[in-house]
XYZ file of C-alpha atoms in Angstrom:
345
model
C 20.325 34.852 25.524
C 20.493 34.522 29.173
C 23.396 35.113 30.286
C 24.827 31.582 32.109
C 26.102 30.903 35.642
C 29.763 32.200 35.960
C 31.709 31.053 38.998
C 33.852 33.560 40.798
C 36.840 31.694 41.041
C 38.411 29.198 38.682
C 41.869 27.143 38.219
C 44.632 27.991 36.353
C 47.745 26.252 35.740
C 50.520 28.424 36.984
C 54.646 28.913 35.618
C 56.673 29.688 38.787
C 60.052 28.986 37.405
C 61.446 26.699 34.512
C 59.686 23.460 34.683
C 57.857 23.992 37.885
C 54.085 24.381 37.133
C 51.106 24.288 40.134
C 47.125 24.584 40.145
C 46.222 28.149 40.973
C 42.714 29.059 42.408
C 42.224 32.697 40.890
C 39.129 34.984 40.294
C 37.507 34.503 37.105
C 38.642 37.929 35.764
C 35.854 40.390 34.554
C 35.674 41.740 31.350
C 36.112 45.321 30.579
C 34.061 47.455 28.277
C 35.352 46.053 25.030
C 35.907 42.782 26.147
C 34.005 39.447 26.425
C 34.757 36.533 28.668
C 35.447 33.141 27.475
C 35.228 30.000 29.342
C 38.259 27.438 27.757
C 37.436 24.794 25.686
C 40.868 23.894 24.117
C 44.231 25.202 24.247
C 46.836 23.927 21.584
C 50.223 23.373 23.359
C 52.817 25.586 21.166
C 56.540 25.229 20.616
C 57.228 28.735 22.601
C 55.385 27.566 25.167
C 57.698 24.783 25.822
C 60.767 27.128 25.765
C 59.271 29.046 28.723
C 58.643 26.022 30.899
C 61.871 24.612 29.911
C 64.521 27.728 29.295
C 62.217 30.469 31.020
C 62.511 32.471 27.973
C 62.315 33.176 24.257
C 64.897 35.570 23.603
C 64.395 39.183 25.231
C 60.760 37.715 26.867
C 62.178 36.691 30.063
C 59.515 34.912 32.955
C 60.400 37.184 35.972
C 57.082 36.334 37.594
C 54.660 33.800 37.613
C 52.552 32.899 34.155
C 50.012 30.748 32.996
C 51.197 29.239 29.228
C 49.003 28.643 26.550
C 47.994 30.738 23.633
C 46.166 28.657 21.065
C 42.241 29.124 21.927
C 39.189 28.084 21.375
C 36.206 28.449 23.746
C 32.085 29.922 24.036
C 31.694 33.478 25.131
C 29.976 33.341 28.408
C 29.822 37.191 29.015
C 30.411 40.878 27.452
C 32.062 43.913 28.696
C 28.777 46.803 28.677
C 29.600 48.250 25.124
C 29.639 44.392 23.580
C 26.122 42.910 22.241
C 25.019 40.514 24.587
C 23.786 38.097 21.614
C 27.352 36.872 21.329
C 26.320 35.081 24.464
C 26.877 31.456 24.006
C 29.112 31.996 20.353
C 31.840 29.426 19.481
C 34.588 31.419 18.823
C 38.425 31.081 18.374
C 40.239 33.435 20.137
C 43.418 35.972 18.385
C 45.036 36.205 21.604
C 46.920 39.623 21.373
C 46.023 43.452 22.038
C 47.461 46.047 20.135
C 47.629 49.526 21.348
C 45.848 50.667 18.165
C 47.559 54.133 18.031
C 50.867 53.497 17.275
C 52.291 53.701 13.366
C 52.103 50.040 13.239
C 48.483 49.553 14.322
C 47.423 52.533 12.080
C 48.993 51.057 8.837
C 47.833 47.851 9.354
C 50.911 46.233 10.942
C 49.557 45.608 14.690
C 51.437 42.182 14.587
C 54.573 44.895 15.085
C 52.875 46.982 17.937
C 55.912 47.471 20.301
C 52.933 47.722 23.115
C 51.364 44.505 22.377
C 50.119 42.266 24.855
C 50.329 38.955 24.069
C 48.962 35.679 25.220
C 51.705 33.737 27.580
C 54.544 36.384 26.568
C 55.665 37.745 29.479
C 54.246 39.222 31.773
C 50.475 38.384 30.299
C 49.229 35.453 31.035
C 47.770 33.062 28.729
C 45.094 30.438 28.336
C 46.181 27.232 30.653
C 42.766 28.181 32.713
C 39.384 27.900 32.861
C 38.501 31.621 31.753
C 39.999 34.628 29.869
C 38.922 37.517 28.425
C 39.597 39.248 25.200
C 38.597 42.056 23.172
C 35.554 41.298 21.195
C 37.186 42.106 18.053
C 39.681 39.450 18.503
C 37.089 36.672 19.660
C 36.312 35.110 16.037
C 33.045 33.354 15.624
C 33.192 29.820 14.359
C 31.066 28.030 12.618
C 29.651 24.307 14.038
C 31.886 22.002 11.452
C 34.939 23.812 13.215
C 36.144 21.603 16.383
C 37.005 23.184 19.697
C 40.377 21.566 18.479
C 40.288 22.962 15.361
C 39.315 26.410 16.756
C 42.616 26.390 19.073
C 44.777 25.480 16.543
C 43.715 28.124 14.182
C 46.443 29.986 15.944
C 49.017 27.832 14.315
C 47.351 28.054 10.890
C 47.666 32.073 11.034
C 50.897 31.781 11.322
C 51.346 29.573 8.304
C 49.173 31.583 6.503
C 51.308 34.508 7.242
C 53.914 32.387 6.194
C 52.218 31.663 2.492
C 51.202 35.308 2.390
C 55.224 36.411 2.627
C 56.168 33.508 0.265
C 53.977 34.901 -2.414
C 52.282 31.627 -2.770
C 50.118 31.867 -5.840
C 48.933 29.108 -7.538
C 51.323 27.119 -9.792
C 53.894 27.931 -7.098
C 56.781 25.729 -6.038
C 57.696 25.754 -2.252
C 60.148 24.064 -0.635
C 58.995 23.696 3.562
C 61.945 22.820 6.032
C 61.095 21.060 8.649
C 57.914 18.959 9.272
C 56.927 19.457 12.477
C 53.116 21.229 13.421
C 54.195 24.492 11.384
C 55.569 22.814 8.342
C 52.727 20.275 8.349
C 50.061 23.079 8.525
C 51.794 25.314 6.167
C 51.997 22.599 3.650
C 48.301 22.257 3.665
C 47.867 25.911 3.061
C 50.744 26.385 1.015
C 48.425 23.937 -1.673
C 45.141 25.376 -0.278
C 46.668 28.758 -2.014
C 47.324 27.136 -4.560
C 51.201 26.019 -4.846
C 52.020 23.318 -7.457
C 54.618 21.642 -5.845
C 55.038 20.799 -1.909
C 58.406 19.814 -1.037
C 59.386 19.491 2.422
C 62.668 18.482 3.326
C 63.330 16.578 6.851
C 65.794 14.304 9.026
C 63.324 12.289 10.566
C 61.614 9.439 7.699
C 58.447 9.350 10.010
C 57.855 12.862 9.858
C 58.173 13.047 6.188
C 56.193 10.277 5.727
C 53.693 11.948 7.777
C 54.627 15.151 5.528
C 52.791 13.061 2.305
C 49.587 13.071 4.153
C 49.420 16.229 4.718
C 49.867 18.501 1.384
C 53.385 17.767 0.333
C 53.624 16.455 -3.220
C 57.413 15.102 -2.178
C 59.694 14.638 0.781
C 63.571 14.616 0.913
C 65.688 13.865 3.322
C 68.568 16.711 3.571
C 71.841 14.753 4.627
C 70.963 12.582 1.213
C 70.116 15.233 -0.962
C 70.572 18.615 -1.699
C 67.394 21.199 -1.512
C 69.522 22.974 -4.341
C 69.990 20.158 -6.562
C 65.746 19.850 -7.057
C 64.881 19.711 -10.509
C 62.584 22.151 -10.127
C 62.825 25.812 -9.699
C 61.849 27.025 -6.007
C 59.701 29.733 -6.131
C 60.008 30.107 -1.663
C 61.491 28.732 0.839
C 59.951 28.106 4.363
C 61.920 27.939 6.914
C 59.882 25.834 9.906
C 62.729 24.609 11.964
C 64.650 27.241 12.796
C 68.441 24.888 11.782
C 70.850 27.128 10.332
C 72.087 24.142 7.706
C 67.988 24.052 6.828
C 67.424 27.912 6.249
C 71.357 27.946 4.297
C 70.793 25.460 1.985
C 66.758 26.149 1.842
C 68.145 29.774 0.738
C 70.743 28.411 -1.884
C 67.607 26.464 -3.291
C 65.731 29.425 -4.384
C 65.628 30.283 -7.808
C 66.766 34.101 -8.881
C 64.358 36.823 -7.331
C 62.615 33.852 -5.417
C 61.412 34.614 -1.628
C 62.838 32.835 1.518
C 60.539 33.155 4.680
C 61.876 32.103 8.385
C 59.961 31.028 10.568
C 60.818 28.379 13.069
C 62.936 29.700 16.183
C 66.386 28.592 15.859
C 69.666 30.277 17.301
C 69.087 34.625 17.376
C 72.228 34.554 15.475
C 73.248 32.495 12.528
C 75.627 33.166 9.060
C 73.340 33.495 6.146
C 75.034 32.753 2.205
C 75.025 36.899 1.098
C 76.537 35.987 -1.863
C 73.919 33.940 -3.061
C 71.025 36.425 -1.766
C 73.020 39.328 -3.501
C 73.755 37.768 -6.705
C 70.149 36.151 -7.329
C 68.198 38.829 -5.629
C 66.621 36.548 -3.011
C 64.157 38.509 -0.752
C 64.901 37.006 2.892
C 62.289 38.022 5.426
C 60.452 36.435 8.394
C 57.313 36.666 10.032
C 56.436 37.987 14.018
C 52.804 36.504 14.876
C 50.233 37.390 12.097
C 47.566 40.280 11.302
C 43.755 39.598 9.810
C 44.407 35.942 9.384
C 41.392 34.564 11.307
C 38.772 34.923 8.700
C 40.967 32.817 6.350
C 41.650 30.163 8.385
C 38.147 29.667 9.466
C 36.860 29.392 6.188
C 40.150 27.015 5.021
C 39.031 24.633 8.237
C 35.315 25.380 7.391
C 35.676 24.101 3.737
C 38.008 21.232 3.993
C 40.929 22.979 2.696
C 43.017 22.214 5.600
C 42.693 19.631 8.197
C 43.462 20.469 11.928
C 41.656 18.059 13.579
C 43.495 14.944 12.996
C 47.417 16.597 13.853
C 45.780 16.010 17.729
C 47.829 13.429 19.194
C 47.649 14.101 22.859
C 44.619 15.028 25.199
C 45.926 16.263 28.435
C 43.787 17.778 31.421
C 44.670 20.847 33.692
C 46.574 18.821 36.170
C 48.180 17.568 32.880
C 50.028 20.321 31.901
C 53.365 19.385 32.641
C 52.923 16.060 30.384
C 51.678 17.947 27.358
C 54.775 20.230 27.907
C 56.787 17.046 27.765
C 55.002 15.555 25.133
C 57.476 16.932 21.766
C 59.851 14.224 23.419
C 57.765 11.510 21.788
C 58.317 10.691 18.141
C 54.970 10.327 17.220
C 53.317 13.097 19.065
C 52.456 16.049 16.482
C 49.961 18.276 18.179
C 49.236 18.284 21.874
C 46.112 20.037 23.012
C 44.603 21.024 26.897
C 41.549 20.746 27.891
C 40.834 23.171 31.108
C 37.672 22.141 32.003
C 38.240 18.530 32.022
């Protein structure tokens, strides 16, 4: 395929310091042997992303300089890095937007999610996808097929992470799963908790719009927590998912679990909070969370590809480049769900 016309400079939106964003003019960066560049279709706005432009940091990843948010990707490979086959040329593809070192223990066992040299999309100090190019290993540039939306392709990001999620729970099918919170995560991992399979879909919530919302998507039931107890279900709960990151949810989601059941955290919450030990001794309740995701991409094409889960429709705000700031505001509305930005718009 001939290779199309690149510019040589392209706009970015910029981070300079907590909730003070501008338009950046920046070369469209090259990319390197293994690499191929990507011109932006859609970029999901995520959760961490609005803790940098609000707090300036996540924990230990402090902004110190400036950044350009945005790590849920989808785009068309416009050009490869000399030791990439040029056919990818014009390819759909959603983008896995880290870089492991691939030499350290965790890369060589399989772990690279845990590579303590990973570079990371929008994690400071690598800058992420709020622009109109970016480049990416090849590897990590996942081919989509036509039924999968630019939208959808972005927020396969998300889905990794609930797939992670499912993967940790032991989700087999027949399963019961109890889902705190029911924001994006929660409503993404409830479609792929019954995708793989689960029986039962519970997801607890405070807000009755969300659980409503909740029934649409893959949850069999809904409860509100400050009217009932997760561990006075009827049923046994074979995992807990923890996607809000409350320390009431992720207690009394733990309490909830039956004997030798699994609790997964996920959603970020305080980096410190009192867990029940006796409960987790007593019944043998495996408490673990999940950092990012490894070889998830492949799955959550084909769950997207085939119906299984639906991505699409979670999109409740379009914003532009120059928009950025808005979509980063946009969790303050009840209704929105799923923002998404469009940087060639």
């Amino acid at each position: 395929m001939t290779q199309p016309e690149i510019p040589e400079r392209m706009r970015a939106s910029v981070l300079l310091g907590t909730r003070e964003l501008a338009i950046e003019e920046r070369p469209v960066p090259a990319p390197a042997a293994d690499e191929v560049l990507v011109r932006v279709g859609a970029v999901g706005v995520c959760g961490s992303d609005v803790h940098y432009f609000r707090e300036g940091r996540i924990g230990d990843f402090v902004v110190e300089a400036p950044l350009v948010l945005g790590h849920e990707v989808g785009g068309v490979i416009v050009a490869v890095g000399e030791n990439v086959d040029a056919a990818r040329i014009g390819q759909r593809v959603a983008i896995e937007p880290q870089r492991p070192c691939g030499r350290c223990r965790e890369c060589r066992i399989g772990t690279y999610n845990l590579c303590p040299e990973m570079e990371f999309y929008a994690t400071p100090p690598i800058d992420g996808a709020f622009a109109e190019f970016v480049t990416i290993q090849a590897a990590f540039a996942h081919d989509v097929p036509d039924n999968v939306t630019d939208e959808a392709a972005a927020l396969l990001e998300p889905l990794s992470v609930a797939i992670t999620s499912v993967r940790k729970a032991g989700i087999v099918p027949g399963s019961t799963v109890l889902i705190a919170g029911a924001g994006p995560i929660g409503i993404i991992t409830a479609q792929t908790a019954r995708a793989f399979g689960a029986g039962e879909v519970i997801v607890s919530d405070l807000v009755e719009t969300r659980r409503d919302r909740a029934l649409q998507y893959g949850a069999t039931r809904v409860i509100d927590p400050r009217t009932q107890n997760p561990a006075d279900l009827d049923v046994p709960i074979d995992a807990f998912i923890d996607a809000s990151g409350a320390a009431p949810a992720v207690q009394s989601g733990i309490r909830a679990v039956r004997p030798a059941g699994t609790a997964v955290l996920v959603g970020l919450g305080n980096p410190e909070m009192t867990l029940p030990v006796e409960d987790i001794q007593n019944r043998e309740i495996t408490v673990t969370g999940i950092f990012r995701y490894t070889e998830t991409w492949p799955v959550a094409i084909q769950l997207v590809s085939n119906g299984q889960v639906d991505l699409d429709s979670l999109v409740t705000g379009r914003f532009g480049l120059d928009e950025v700031e808005q979509a980063l505001e946009s969790d303050t509305d009840p209704d929105s769900l799923k923002s998404v930005v469009y940087p060639g718009r």
